[in-house]
Amino acid sequence: MKILWTDFLHLFFPDCCYGCQGILLSGEKKICTTCRANLPFTNFHKINPQENPICQKFYGKMPIRYGLAFLKFTKSGKVQRMLHQIKYQNKPELAEMLGEWYSSELNNSELKNQFDVVVPVPLHPKKLKIRGYNQSEYFGKGLASYLQSHFEPSALIRNTATETQTKKSRWERWENVSRVFEVQKPETIKNKHILLVDDVITTGSTLEACGKALLEAEALSVSVAAIAMA
Ligand SMILES: [Zn+2]
């Protein structure tokens, strides 16, 4: 396992800022005041859908109501550092804290009361076994807090039996991926506005597969939210 200088620092100074590694002052929690003011926020919730890069990404693939990402992902930046800690350094509480923070921002915007249920993208069982937690679930739990939405961490499940990809055509593989996710609790999402949550939005194909499963199970609408967009 890669040991980073930051991990070493955290041994001696457990209360370092997750963004810049500076030592936190009393009253500061997890992220220092300077980072809180200067992180690369997307503010996608304040722009109209036609100009929203997430809505553009899903255009023609899957209808989404709102496209949200808290932060912009930049390589070797603070956001990458935070995501690394969330995914590989056993810091799921940071994902939950970012979810709560974003949730309070959204709750002070036009998006207040727009989501009935928060559903995280399920992690592959193998990864779950190694990591011990699903970071998207922690972010989703935080997001549901101020939005006062129901949190349904097990609404979706990931099928593993259908994932053998070898010797399949492109079409079959695509069909396969789209069947990887299944709604296991249809009663919790039927006729509801869903906020589907992942850690990072890259190609969007996982969110698309999950969103389609939710819409097939008669969700009223699907919006997507992530900690960061690449
Ligand atoms: Zn900082």
mmCIF file with all atom_site columns, C-alpha atoms and ligand atoms in Angstrom:
data_model
loop_
_atom_site.group_PDB
_atom_site.id
_atom_site.type_symbol
_atom_site.label_atom_id
_atom_site.label_alt_id
_atom_site.label_comp_id
_atom_site.label_asym_id
_atom_site.label_entity_id
_atom_site.label_seq_id
_atom_site.pdbx_PDB_ins_code
_atom_site.Cartn_x
_atom_site.Cartn_y
_atom_site.Cartn_z
_atom_site.occupancy
_atom_site.B_iso_or_equiv
_atom_site.pdbx_formal_charge
_atom_site.auth_seq_id
_atom_site.auth_comp_id
_atom_site.auth_asym_id
_atom_site.auth_atom_id
_atom_site.pdbx_PDB_model_num
ATOM   1   C  CA . MET A 1 1   ? 0.000   0.000   0.000   1.00 0.00 ? 1   MET A CA 1
ATOM   2   C  CA . LYS A 1 2   ? 1.181   3.467   -0.837  1.00 0.00 ? 2   LYS A CA 1
ATOM   3   C  CA . ILE A 1 3   ? 2.090   5.451   2.267   1.00 0.00 ? 3   ILE A CA 1
ATOM   4   C  CA . LEU A 1 4   ? 1.747   9.141   1.743   1.00 0.00 ? 4   LEU A CA 1
ATOM   5   C  CA . TRP A 1 5   ? 3.448   11.921  3.634   1.00 0.00 ? 5   TRP A CA 1
ATOM   6   C  CA . THR A 1 6   ? -0.042  13.069  4.660   1.00 0.00 ? 6   THR A CA 1
ATOM   7   C  CA . ASP A 1 7   ? -0.768  9.713   6.312   1.00 0.00 ? 7   ASP A CA 1
ATOM   8   C  CA . PHE A 1 8   ? 2.447   10.040  8.250   1.00 0.00 ? 8   PHE A CA 1
ATOM   9   C  CA . LEU A 1 9   ? 1.512   13.548  9.361   1.00 0.00 ? 9   LEU A CA 1
ATOM   10  C  CA . HIS A 1 10  ? -1.922  12.390  10.439  1.00 0.00 ? 10  HIS A CA 1
ATOM   11  C  CA . LEU A 1 11  ? -0.308  9.942   12.853  1.00 0.00 ? 11  LEU A CA 1
ATOM   12  C  CA . PHE A 1 12  ? 1.138   12.810  14.844  1.00 0.00 ? 12  PHE A CA 1
ATOM   13  C  CA . PHE A 1 13  ? -1.388  15.502  14.057  1.00 0.00 ? 13  PHE A CA 1
ATOM   14  C  CA . PRO A 1 14  ? -4.735  13.757  13.755  1.00 0.00 ? 14  PRO A CA 1
ATOM   15  C  CA . ASP A 1 15  ? -6.473  17.105  13.435  1.00 0.00 ? 15  ASP A CA 1
ATOM   16  C  CA . CYS A 1 16  ? -5.002  18.190  10.128  1.00 0.00 ? 16  CYS A CA 1
ATOM   17  C  CA . CYS A 1 17  ? -7.115  19.777  7.424   1.00 0.00 ? 17  CYS A CA 1
ATOM   18  C  CA . TYR A 1 18  ? -8.174  17.177  4.840   1.00 0.00 ? 18  TYR A CA 1
ATOM   19  C  CA . GLY A 1 19  ? -7.639  19.736  2.088   1.00 0.00 ? 19  GLY A CA 1
ATOM   20  C  CA . CYS A 1 20  ? -4.266  21.371  2.823   1.00 0.00 ? 20  CYS A CA 1
ATOM   21  C  CA . GLN A 1 21  ? -2.844  19.339  5.757   1.00 0.00 ? 21  GLN A CA 1
ATOM   22  C  CA . GLY A 1 22  ? -2.567  22.482  7.856   1.00 0.00 ? 22  GLY A CA 1
ATOM   23  C  CA . ILE A 1 23  ? -3.168  21.961  11.554  1.00 0.00 ? 23  ILE A CA 1
ATOM   24  C  CA . LEU A 1 24  ? -6.764  22.766  12.415  1.00 0.00 ? 24  LEU A CA 1
ATOM   25  C  CA . LEU A 1 25  ? -7.462  25.567  14.863  1.00 0.00 ? 25  LEU A CA 1
ATOM   26  C  CA . SER A 1 26  ? -9.913  25.036  17.672  1.00 0.00 ? 26  SER A CA 1
ATOM   27  C  CA . GLY A 1 27  ? -13.425 25.261  16.283  1.00 0.00 ? 27  GLY A CA 1
ATOM   28  C  CA . GLU A 1 28  ? -12.362 24.079  12.828  1.00 0.00 ? 28  GLU A CA 1
ATOM   29  C  CA . LYS A 1 29  ? -13.603 20.630  11.879  1.00 0.00 ? 29  LYS A CA 1
ATOM   30  C  CA . LYS A 1 30  ? -11.961 18.408  9.247   1.00 0.00 ? 30  LYS A CA 1
ATOM   31  C  CA . ILE A 1 31  ? -11.455 21.238  6.735   1.00 0.00 ? 31  ILE A CA 1
ATOM   32  C  CA . CYS A 1 32  ? -9.850  24.570  7.650   1.00 0.00 ? 32  CYS A CA 1
ATOM   33  C  CA . THR A 1 33  ? -11.499 27.949  7.174   1.00 0.00 ? 33  THR A CA 1
ATOM   34  C  CA . THR A 1 34  ? -9.190  28.903  4.288   1.00 0.00 ? 34  THR A CA 1
ATOM   35  C  CA . CYS A 1 35  ? -9.957  25.697  2.370   1.00 0.00 ? 35  CYS A CA 1
ATOM   36  C  CA . ARG A 1 36  ? -13.674 26.069  3.092   1.00 0.00 ? 36  ARG A CA 1
ATOM   37  C  CA . ALA A 1 37  ? -13.608 29.446  1.387   1.00 0.00 ? 37  ALA A CA 1
ATOM   38  C  CA . ASN A 1 38  ? -11.372 28.431  -1.515  1.00 0.00 ? 38  ASN A CA 1
ATOM   39  C  CA . LEU A 1 39  ? -12.324 24.932  -2.623  1.00 0.00 ? 39  LEU A CA 1
ATOM   40  C  CA . PRO A 1 40  ? -13.315 24.702  -6.312  1.00 0.00 ? 40  PRO A CA 1
ATOM   41  C  CA . PHE A 1 41  ? -17.101 24.628  -5.895  1.00 0.00 ? 41  PHE A CA 1
ATOM   42  C  CA . THR A 1 42  ? -19.072 23.985  -9.073  1.00 0.00 ? 42  THR A CA 1
ATOM   43  C  CA . ASN A 1 43  ? -22.206 25.867  -7.998  1.00 0.00 ? 43  ASN A CA 1
ATOM   44  C  CA . PHE A 1 44  ? -24.113 23.827  -10.585 1.00 0.00 ? 44  PHE A CA 1
ATOM   45  C  CA . HIS A 1 45  ? -27.260 24.271  -8.500  1.00 0.00 ? 45  HIS A CA 1
ATOM   46  C  CA . LYS A 1 46  ? -27.179 27.985  -9.318  1.00 0.00 ? 46  LYS A CA 1
ATOM   47  C  CA . ILE A 1 47  ? -26.988 27.718  -13.125 1.00 0.00 ? 47  ILE A CA 1
ATOM   48  C  CA . ASN A 1 48  ? -29.718 26.827  -15.576 1.00 0.00 ? 48  ASN A CA 1
ATOM   49  C  CA . PRO A 1 49  ? -29.964 23.233  -16.852 1.00 0.00 ? 49  PRO A CA 1
ATOM   50  C  CA . GLN A 1 50  ? -29.015 24.137  -20.457 1.00 0.00 ? 50  GLN A CA 1
ATOM   51  C  CA . GLU A 1 51  ? -25.595 25.285  -19.257 1.00 0.00 ? 51  GLU A CA 1
ATOM   52  C  CA . ASN A 1 52  ? -25.120 22.582  -16.656 1.00 0.00 ? 52  ASN A CA 1
ATOM   53  C  CA . PRO A 1 53  ? -22.228 20.272  -17.727 1.00 0.00 ? 53  PRO A CA 1
ATOM   54  C  CA . ILE A 1 54  ? -23.784 17.264  -15.972 1.00 0.00 ? 54  ILE A CA 1
ATOM   55  C  CA . CYS A 1 55  ? -27.123 17.707  -17.718 1.00 0.00 ? 55  CYS A CA 1
ATOM   56  C  CA . GLN A 1 56  ? -25.176 18.042  -20.984 1.00 0.00 ? 56  GLN A CA 1
ATOM   57  C  CA . LYS A 1 57  ? -23.303 14.815  -20.245 1.00 0.00 ? 57  LYS A CA 1
ATOM   58  C  CA . PHE A 1 58  ? -26.547 12.868  -19.843 1.00 0.00 ? 58  PHE A CA 1
ATOM   59  C  CA . TYR A 1 59  ? -28.379 14.586  -22.689 1.00 0.00 ? 59  TYR A CA 1
ATOM   60  C  CA . GLY A 1 60  ? -29.813 11.984  -25.080 1.00 0.00 ? 60  GLY A CA 1
ATOM   61  C  CA . LYS A 1 61  ? -28.781 9.113   -22.788 1.00 0.00 ? 61  LYS A CA 1
ATOM   62  C  CA . MET A 1 62  ? -30.999 9.435   -19.774 1.00 0.00 ? 62  MET A CA 1
ATOM   63  C  CA . PRO A 1 63  ? -33.406 12.144  -18.670 1.00 0.00 ? 63  PRO A CA 1
ATOM   64  C  CA . ILE A 1 64  ? -32.137 13.771  -15.483 1.00 0.00 ? 64  ILE A CA 1
ATOM   65  C  CA . ARG A 1 65  ? -33.909 16.470  -13.545 1.00 0.00 ? 65  ARG A CA 1
ATOM   66  C  CA . TYR A 1 66  ? -30.941 18.098  -11.820 1.00 0.00 ? 66  TYR A CA 1
ATOM   67  C  CA . GLY A 1 67  ? -27.220 17.491  -12.236 1.00 0.00 ? 67  GLY A CA 1
ATOM   68  C  CA . LEU A 1 68  ? -25.168 18.245  -9.161  1.00 0.00 ? 68  LEU A CA 1
ATOM   69  C  CA . ALA A 1 69  ? -21.524 17.978  -8.134  1.00 0.00 ? 69  ALA A CA 1
ATOM   70  C  CA . PHE A 1 70  ? -20.156 19.737  -5.088  1.00 0.00 ? 70  PHE A CA 1
ATOM   71  C  CA . LEU A 1 71  ? -16.581 20.219  -6.313  1.00 0.00 ? 71  LEU A CA 1
ATOM   72  C  CA . LYS A 1 72  ? -14.495 20.304  -9.475  1.00 0.00 ? 72  LYS A CA 1
ATOM   73  C  CA . PHE A 1 73  ? -11.962 17.513  -9.681  1.00 0.00 ? 73  PHE A CA 1
ATOM   74  C  CA . THR A 1 74  ? -8.478  18.672  -10.563 1.00 0.00 ? 74  THR A CA 1
ATOM   75  C  CA . LYS A 1 75  ? -5.486  16.379  -10.680 1.00 0.00 ? 75  LYS A CA 1
ATOM   76  C  CA . SER A 1 76  ? -3.039  16.829  -7.803  1.00 0.00 ? 76  SER A CA 1
ATOM   77  C  CA . GLY A 1 77  ? -5.320  19.331  -6.154  1.00 0.00 ? 77  GLY A CA 1
ATOM   78  C  CA . LYS A 1 78  ? -7.117  19.472  -2.832  1.00 0.00 ? 78  LYS A CA 1
ATOM   79  C  CA . VAL A 1 79  ? -10.175 17.674  -4.193  1.00 0.00 ? 79  VAL A CA 1
ATOM   80  C  CA . GLN A 1 80  ? -8.085  14.753  -5.411  1.00 0.00 ? 80  GLN A CA 1
ATOM   81  C  CA . ARG A 1 81  ? -6.407  14.596  -2.008  1.00 0.00 ? 81  ARG A CA 1
ATOM   82  C  CA . MET A 1 82  ? -9.750  14.507  -0.227  1.00 0.00 ? 82  MET A CA 1
ATOM   83  C  CA . LEU A 1 83  ? -11.144 11.813  -2.524  1.00 0.00 ? 83  LEU A CA 1
ATOM   84  C  CA . HIS A 1 84  ? -8.016  9.747   -2.016  1.00 0.00 ? 84  HIS A CA 1
ATOM   85  C  CA . GLN A 1 85  ? -8.520  9.879   1.741   1.00 0.00 ? 85  GLN A CA 1
ATOM   86  C  CA . ILE A 1 86  ? -12.187 9.011   1.401   1.00 0.00 ? 86  ILE A CA 1
ATOM   87  C  CA . LYS A 1 87  ? -11.554 6.021   -0.859  1.00 0.00 ? 87  LYS A CA 1
ATOM   88  C  CA . TYR A 1 88  ? -8.226  4.618   0.231   1.00 0.00 ? 88  TYR A CA 1
ATOM   89  C  CA . GLN A 1 89  ? -7.397  6.028   3.655   1.00 0.00 ? 89  GLN A CA 1
ATOM   90  C  CA . ASN A 1 90  ? -10.415 4.829   5.579   1.00 0.00 ? 90  ASN A CA 1
ATOM   91  C  CA . LYS A 1 91  ? -11.970 8.269   5.970   1.00 0.00 ? 91  LYS A CA 1
ATOM   92  C  CA . PRO A 1 92  ? -15.631 7.754   5.055   1.00 0.00 ? 92  PRO A CA 1
ATOM   93  C  CA . GLU A 1 93  ? -16.600 10.359  7.669   1.00 0.00 ? 93  GLU A CA 1
ATOM   94  C  CA . LEU A 1 94  ? -15.128 13.004  5.350   1.00 0.00 ? 94  LEU A CA 1
ATOM   95  C  CA . ALA A 1 95  ? -17.606 11.951  2.637   1.00 0.00 ? 95  ALA A CA 1
ATOM   96  C  CA . GLU A 1 96  ? -20.454 12.247  5.116   1.00 0.00 ? 96  GLU A CA 1
ATOM   97  C  CA . MET A 1 97  ? -19.293 15.673  6.267   1.00 0.00 ? 97  MET A CA 1
ATOM   98  C  CA . LEU A 1 98  ? -19.073 16.905  2.639   1.00 0.00 ? 98  LEU A CA 1
ATOM   99  C  CA . GLY A 1 99  ? -22.590 15.534  2.091   1.00 0.00 ? 99  GLY A CA 1
ATOM   100 C  CA . GLU A 1 100 ? -23.924 17.472  5.078   1.00 0.00 ? 100 GLU A CA 1
ATOM   101 C  CA . TRP A 1 101 ? -22.179 20.625  3.945   1.00 0.00 ? 101 TRP A CA 1
ATOM   102 C  CA . TYR A 1 102 ? -23.548 20.338  0.385   1.00 0.00 ? 102 TYR A CA 1
ATOM   103 C  CA . SER A 1 103 ? -26.950 19.436  1.775   1.00 0.00 ? 103 SER A CA 1
ATOM   104 C  CA . SER A 1 104 ? -27.126 22.667  3.760   1.00 0.00 ? 104 SER A CA 1
ATOM   105 C  CA . GLU A 1 105 ? -26.094 24.644  0.646   1.00 0.00 ? 105 GLU A CA 1
ATOM   106 C  CA . LEU A 1 106 ? -28.785 22.975  -1.461  1.00 0.00 ? 106 LEU A CA 1
ATOM   107 C  CA . ASN A 1 107 ? -31.324 23.485  1.268   1.00 0.00 ? 107 ASN A CA 1
ATOM   108 C  CA . ASN A 1 108 ? -30.687 27.231  1.011   1.00 0.00 ? 108 ASN A CA 1
ATOM   109 C  CA . SER A 1 109 ? -31.269 27.193  -2.739  1.00 0.00 ? 109 SER A CA 1
ATOM   110 C  CA . GLU A 1 110 ? -34.169 26.577  -5.108  1.00 0.00 ? 110 GLU A CA 1
ATOM   111 C  CA . LEU A 1 111 ? -33.527 22.871  -4.725  1.00 0.00 ? 111 LEU A CA 1
ATOM   112 C  CA . LYS A 1 112 ? -34.979 22.779  -1.250  1.00 0.00 ? 112 LYS A CA 1
ATOM   113 C  CA . ASN A 1 113 ? -37.637 20.046  -0.950  1.00 0.00 ? 113 ASN A CA 1
ATOM   114 C  CA . GLN A 1 114 ? -36.984 18.728  -4.456  1.00 0.00 ? 114 GLN A CA 1
ATOM   115 C  CA . PHE A 1 115 ? -35.857 15.222  -3.559  1.00 0.00 ? 115 PHE A CA 1
ATOM   116 C  CA . ASP A 1 116 ? -37.930 12.571  -1.834  1.00 0.00 ? 116 ASP A CA 1
ATOM   117 C  CA . VAL A 1 117 ? -35.321 9.851   -1.617  1.00 0.00 ? 117 VAL A CA 1
ATOM   118 C  CA . VAL A 1 118 ? -31.520 9.709   -1.696  1.00 0.00 ? 118 VAL A CA 1
ATOM   119 C  CA . VAL A 1 119 ? -30.138 6.499   -3.233  1.00 0.00 ? 119 VAL A CA 1
ATOM   120 C  CA . PRO A 1 120 ? -26.389 5.764   -3.411  1.00 0.00 ? 120 PRO A CA 1
ATOM   121 C  CA . VAL A 1 121 ? -24.749 3.805   -6.233  1.00 0.00 ? 121 VAL A CA 1
ATOM   122 C  CA . PRO A 1 122 ? -23.911 0.390   -4.729  1.00 0.00 ? 122 PRO A CA 1
ATOM   123 C  CA . LEU A 1 123 ? -20.270 -0.557  -4.572  1.00 0.00 ? 123 LEU A CA 1
ATOM   124 C  CA . HIS A 1 124 ? -19.045 -3.772  -6.153  1.00 0.00 ? 124 HIS A CA 1
ATOM   125 C  CA . PRO A 1 125 ? -19.133 -6.454  -3.397  1.00 0.00 ? 125 PRO A CA 1
ATOM   126 C  CA . LYS A 1 126 ? -15.443 -7.247  -3.948  1.00 0.00 ? 126 LYS A CA 1
ATOM   127 C  CA . LYS A 1 127 ? -14.493 -3.612  -3.401  1.00 0.00 ? 127 LYS A CA 1
ATOM   128 C  CA . LEU A 1 128 ? -16.830 -3.402  -0.439  1.00 0.00 ? 128 LEU A CA 1
ATOM   129 C  CA . LYS A 1 129 ? -15.066 -6.347  1.116   1.00 0.00 ? 129 LYS A CA 1
ATOM   130 C  CA . ILE A 1 130 ? -11.643 -4.765  0.656   1.00 0.00 ? 130 ILE A CA 1
ATOM   131 C  CA . ARG A 1 131 ? -12.616 -1.221  1.648   1.00 0.00 ? 131 ARG A CA 1
ATOM   132 C  CA . GLY A 1 132 ? -15.135 -2.100  4.310   1.00 0.00 ? 132 GLY A CA 1
ATOM   133 C  CA . TYR A 1 133 ? -17.512 0.724   3.382   1.00 0.00 ? 133 TYR A CA 1
ATOM   134 C  CA . ASN A 1 134 ? -19.201 2.382   0.430   1.00 0.00 ? 134 ASN A CA 1
ATOM   135 C  CA . GLN A 1 135 ? -18.042 5.997   0.269   1.00 0.00 ? 135 GLN A CA 1
ATOM   136 C  CA . SER A 1 136 ? -21.043 7.005   -1.887  1.00 0.00 ? 136 SER A CA 1
ATOM   137 C  CA . GLU A 1 137 ? -23.307 5.731   0.868   1.00 0.00 ? 137 GLU A CA 1
ATOM   138 C  CA . TYR A 1 138 ? -21.629 8.029   3.400   1.00 0.00 ? 138 TYR A CA 1
ATOM   139 C  CA . PHE A 1 139 ? -21.904 11.006  1.063   1.00 0.00 ? 139 PHE A CA 1
ATOM   140 C  CA . GLY A 1 140 ? -25.573 10.160  0.450   1.00 0.00 ? 140 GLY A CA 1
ATOM   141 C  CA . LYS A 1 141 ? -26.307 9.867   4.144   1.00 0.00 ? 141 LYS A CA 1
ATOM   142 C  CA . GLY A 1 142 ? -24.855 13.347  4.669   1.00 0.00 ? 142 GLY A CA 1
ATOM   143 C  CA . LEU A 1 143 ? -26.796 14.724  1.692   1.00 0.00 ? 143 LEU A CA 1
ATOM   144 C  CA . ALA A 1 144 ? -30.099 13.394  3.004   1.00 0.00 ? 144 ALA A CA 1
ATOM   145 C  CA . SER A 1 145 ? -29.640 15.223  6.317   1.00 0.00 ? 145 SER A CA 1
ATOM   146 C  CA . TYR A 1 146 ? -30.570 18.874  5.638   1.00 0.00 ? 146 TYR A CA 1
ATOM   147 C  CA . LEU A 1 147 ? -32.592 18.039  2.531   1.00 0.00 ? 147 LEU A CA 1
ATOM   148 C  CA . GLN A 1 148 ? -34.846 16.006  4.797   1.00 0.00 ? 148 GLN A CA 1
ATOM   149 C  CA . SER A 1 149 ? -35.074 13.272  2.205   1.00 0.00 ? 149 SER A CA 1
ATOM   150 C  CA . HIS A 1 150 ? -35.408 9.595   3.003   1.00 0.00 ? 150 HIS A CA 1
ATOM   151 C  CA . PHE A 1 151 ? -32.144 7.773   2.771   1.00 0.00 ? 151 PHE A CA 1
ATOM   152 C  CA . GLU A 1 152 ? -32.396 4.379   1.061   1.00 0.00 ? 152 GLU A CA 1
ATOM   153 C  CA . PRO A 1 153 ? -28.916 2.816   0.942   1.00 0.00 ? 153 PRO A CA 1
ATOM   154 C  CA . SER A 1 154 ? -30.211 -0.557  -0.195  1.00 0.00 ? 154 SER A CA 1
ATOM   155 C  CA . ALA A 1 155 ? -32.786 0.493   -2.781  1.00 0.00 ? 155 ALA A CA 1
ATOM   156 C  CA . LEU A 1 156 ? -30.387 -0.579  -5.547  1.00 0.00 ? 156 LEU A CA 1
ATOM   157 C  CA . ILE A 1 157 ? -28.261 -3.712  -5.674  1.00 0.00 ? 157 ILE A CA 1
ATOM   158 C  CA . ARG A 1 158 ? -25.399 -4.641  -7.930  1.00 0.00 ? 158 ARG A CA 1
ATOM   159 C  CA . ASN A 1 159 ? -25.657 -8.027  -9.629  1.00 0.00 ? 159 ASN A CA 1
ATOM   160 C  CA . THR A 1 160 ? -22.344 -9.729  -9.915  1.00 0.00 ? 160 THR A CA 1
ATOM   161 C  CA . ALA A 1 161 ? -23.365 -12.952 -11.674 1.00 0.00 ? 161 ALA A CA 1
ATOM   162 C  CA . THR A 1 162 ? -23.954 -11.126 -14.976 1.00 0.00 ? 162 THR A CA 1
ATOM   163 C  CA . GLU A 1 163 ? -20.603 -9.386  -15.067 1.00 0.00 ? 163 GLU A CA 1
ATOM   164 C  CA . THR A 1 164 ? -18.428 -11.847 -16.959 1.00 0.00 ? 164 THR A CA 1
ATOM   165 C  CA . GLN A 1 165 ? -17.498 -9.683  -19.924 1.00 0.00 ? 165 GLN A CA 1
ATOM   166 C  CA . THR A 1 166 ? -15.184 -11.868 -21.961 1.00 0.00 ? 166 THR A CA 1
ATOM   167 C  CA . LYS A 1 167 ? -16.188 -13.133 -25.403 1.00 0.00 ? 167 LYS A CA 1
ATOM   168 C  CA . LYS A 1 168 ? -19.145 -10.806 -25.651 1.00 0.00 ? 168 LYS A CA 1
ATOM   169 C  CA . SER A 1 169 ? -19.900 -8.303  -28.373 1.00 0.00 ? 169 SER A CA 1
ATOM   170 C  CA . ARG A 1 170 ? -19.934 -4.588  -27.580 1.00 0.00 ? 170 ARG A CA 1
ATOM   171 C  CA . TRP A 1 171 ? -23.709 -4.579  -27.665 1.00 0.00 ? 171 TRP A CA 1
ATOM   172 C  CA . GLU A 1 172 ? -23.918 -7.561  -25.328 1.00 0.00 ? 172 GLU A CA 1
ATOM   173 C  CA . ARG A 1 173 ? -21.454 -5.934  -22.976 1.00 0.00 ? 173 ARG A CA 1
ATOM   174 C  CA . TRP A 1 174 ? -23.481 -2.734  -22.948 1.00 0.00 ? 174 TRP A CA 1
ATOM   175 C  CA . GLU A 1 175 ? -26.652 -4.698  -22.331 1.00 0.00 ? 175 GLU A CA 1
ATOM   176 C  CA . ASN A 1 176 ? -24.866 -6.500  -19.556 1.00 0.00 ? 176 ASN A CA 1
ATOM   177 C  CA . VAL A 1 177 ? -23.694 -3.314  -17.838 1.00 0.00 ? 177 VAL A CA 1
ATOM   178 C  CA . SER A 1 178 ? -27.191 -1.899  -17.972 1.00 0.00 ? 178 SER A CA 1
ATOM   179 C  CA . ARG A 1 179 ? -28.457 -4.972  -16.136 1.00 0.00 ? 179 ARG A CA 1
ATOM   180 C  CA . VAL A 1 180 ? -25.827 -4.866  -13.453 1.00 0.00 ? 180 VAL A CA 1
ATOM   181 C  CA . PHE A 1 181 ? -28.026 -2.675  -11.275 1.00 0.00 ? 181 PHE A CA 1
ATOM   182 C  CA . GLU A 1 182 ? -31.404 -3.712  -10.043 1.00 0.00 ? 182 GLU A CA 1
ATOM   183 C  CA . VAL A 1 183 ? -34.001 -2.078  -7.831  1.00 0.00 ? 183 VAL A CA 1
ATOM   184 C  CA . GLN A 1 184 ? -34.497 -4.360  -4.877  1.00 0.00 ? 184 GLN A CA 1
ATOM   185 C  CA . LYS A 1 185 ? -36.985 -2.183  -3.007  1.00 0.00 ? 185 LYS A CA 1
ATOM   186 C  CA . PRO A 1 186 ? -39.341 -0.804  -5.708  1.00 0.00 ? 186 PRO A CA 1
ATOM   187 C  CA . GLU A 1 187 ? -41.852 0.421   -3.127  1.00 0.00 ? 187 GLU A CA 1
ATOM   188 C  CA . THR A 1 188 ? -39.290 2.912   -1.762  1.00 0.00 ? 188 THR A CA 1
ATOM   189 C  CA . ILE A 1 189 ? -38.717 4.668   -5.095  1.00 0.00 ? 189 ILE A CA 1
ATOM   190 C  CA . LYS A 1 190 ? -41.982 4.343   -7.039  1.00 0.00 ? 190 LYS A CA 1
ATOM   191 C  CA . ASN A 1 191 ? -43.506 7.761   -7.845  1.00 0.00 ? 191 ASN A CA 1
ATOM   192 C  CA . LYS A 1 192 ? -40.671 9.507   -6.008  1.00 0.00 ? 192 LYS A CA 1
ATOM   193 C  CA . HIS A 1 193 ? -38.150 12.151  -6.998  1.00 0.00 ? 193 HIS A CA 1
ATOM   194 C  CA . ILE A 1 194 ? -34.818 10.385  -6.587  1.00 0.00 ? 194 ILE A CA 1
ATOM   195 C  CA . LEU A 1 195 ? -31.422 11.888  -5.925  1.00 0.00 ? 195 LEU A CA 1
ATOM   196 C  CA . LEU A 1 196 ? -28.911 9.286   -7.120  1.00 0.00 ? 196 LEU A CA 1
ATOM   197 C  CA . VAL A 1 197 ? -25.501 9.670   -5.512  1.00 0.00 ? 197 VAL A CA 1
ATOM   198 C  CA . ASP A 1 198 ? -21.956 8.661   -6.487  1.00 0.00 ? 198 ASP A CA 1
ATOM   199 C  CA . ASP A 1 199 ? -18.497 9.789   -5.384  1.00 0.00 ? 199 ASP A CA 1
ATOM   200 C  CA . VAL A 1 200 ? -17.125 11.081  -8.716  1.00 0.00 ? 200 VAL A CA 1
ATOM   201 C  CA . ILE A 1 201 ? -18.784 11.693  -12.073 1.00 0.00 ? 201 ILE A CA 1
ATOM   202 C  CA . THR A 1 202 ? -16.499 10.720  -14.935 1.00 0.00 ? 202 THR A CA 1
ATOM   203 C  CA . THR A 1 203 ? -18.148 9.100   -17.973 1.00 0.00 ? 203 THR A CA 1
ATOM   204 C  CA . GLY A 1 204 ? -21.494 8.849   -16.211 1.00 0.00 ? 204 GLY A CA 1
ATOM   205 C  CA . SER A 1 205 ? -22.114 5.288   -17.413 1.00 0.00 ? 205 SER A CA 1
ATOM   206 C  CA . THR A 1 206 ? -22.601 3.825   -13.929 1.00 0.00 ? 206 THR A CA 1
ATOM   207 C  CA . LEU A 1 207 ? -25.028 6.574   -12.970 1.00 0.00 ? 207 LEU A CA 1
ATOM   208 C  CA . GLU A 1 208 ? -26.815 6.059   -16.275 1.00 0.00 ? 208 GLU A CA 1
ATOM   209 C  CA . ALA A 1 209 ? -27.269 2.333   -15.637 1.00 0.00 ? 209 ALA A CA 1
ATOM   210 C  CA . CYS A 1 210 ? -28.526 2.987   -12.103 1.00 0.00 ? 210 CYS A CA 1
ATOM   211 C  CA . GLY A 1 211 ? -30.807 5.803   -13.240 1.00 0.00 ? 211 GLY A CA 1
ATOM   212 C  CA . LYS A 1 212 ? -32.369 3.656   -15.945 1.00 0.00 ? 212 LYS A CA 1
ATOM   213 C  CA . ALA A 1 213 ? -33.077 0.901   -13.430 1.00 0.00 ? 213 ALA A CA 1
ATOM   214 C  CA . LEU A 1 214 ? -34.778 3.461   -11.165 1.00 0.00 ? 214 LEU A CA 1
ATOM   215 C  CA . LEU A 1 215 ? -36.871 4.884   -14.022 1.00 0.00 ? 215 LEU A CA 1
ATOM   216 C  CA . GLU A 1 216 ? -37.890 1.400   -15.138 1.00 0.00 ? 216 GLU A CA 1
ATOM   217 C  CA . ALA A 1 217 ? -39.087 0.800   -11.590 1.00 0.00 ? 217 ALA A CA 1
ATOM   218 C  CA . GLU A 1 218 ? -41.304 3.890   -12.008 1.00 0.00 ? 218 GLU A CA 1
ATOM   219 C  CA . ALA A 1 219 ? -39.327 6.530   -10.171 1.00 0.00 ? 219 ALA A CA 1
ATOM   220 C  CA . LEU A 1 220 ? -40.934 9.900   -10.976 1.00 0.00 ? 220 LEU A CA 1
ATOM   221 C  CA . SER A 1 221 ? -37.601 11.529  -11.777 1.00 0.00 ? 221 SER A CA 1
ATOM   222 C  CA . VAL A 1 222 ? -33.880 10.982  -11.316 1.00 0.00 ? 222 VAL A CA 1
ATOM   223 C  CA . SER A 1 223 ? -31.344 13.658  -10.393 1.00 0.00 ? 223 SER A CA 1
ATOM   224 C  CA . VAL A 1 224 ? -27.679 12.907  -9.882  1.00 0.00 ? 224 VAL A CA 1
ATOM   225 C  CA . ALA A 1 225 ? -25.190 14.241  -7.332  1.00 0.00 ? 225 ALA A CA 1
ATOM   226 C  CA . ALA A 1 226 ? -21.518 13.564  -6.706  1.00 0.00 ? 226 ALA A CA 1
ATOM   227 C  CA . ILE A 1 227 ? -18.768 14.854  -4.464  1.00 0.00 ? 227 ILE A CA 1
ATOM   228 C  CA . ALA A 1 228 ? -16.821 15.892  -7.549  1.00 0.00 ? 228 ALA A CA 1
ATOM   229 C  CA . MET A 1 229 ? -16.958 16.008  -11.314 1.00 0.00 ? 229 MET A CA 1
ATOM   230 C  CA . ALA A 1 230 ? -13.887 15.092  -13.325 1.00 0.00 ? 230 ALA A CA 1
HETATM 231 ZN ZN . ZN  B 2 .   ? -7.041  23.545  4.677   1.00 0.00 ? 1   ZN  B ZN 1
#
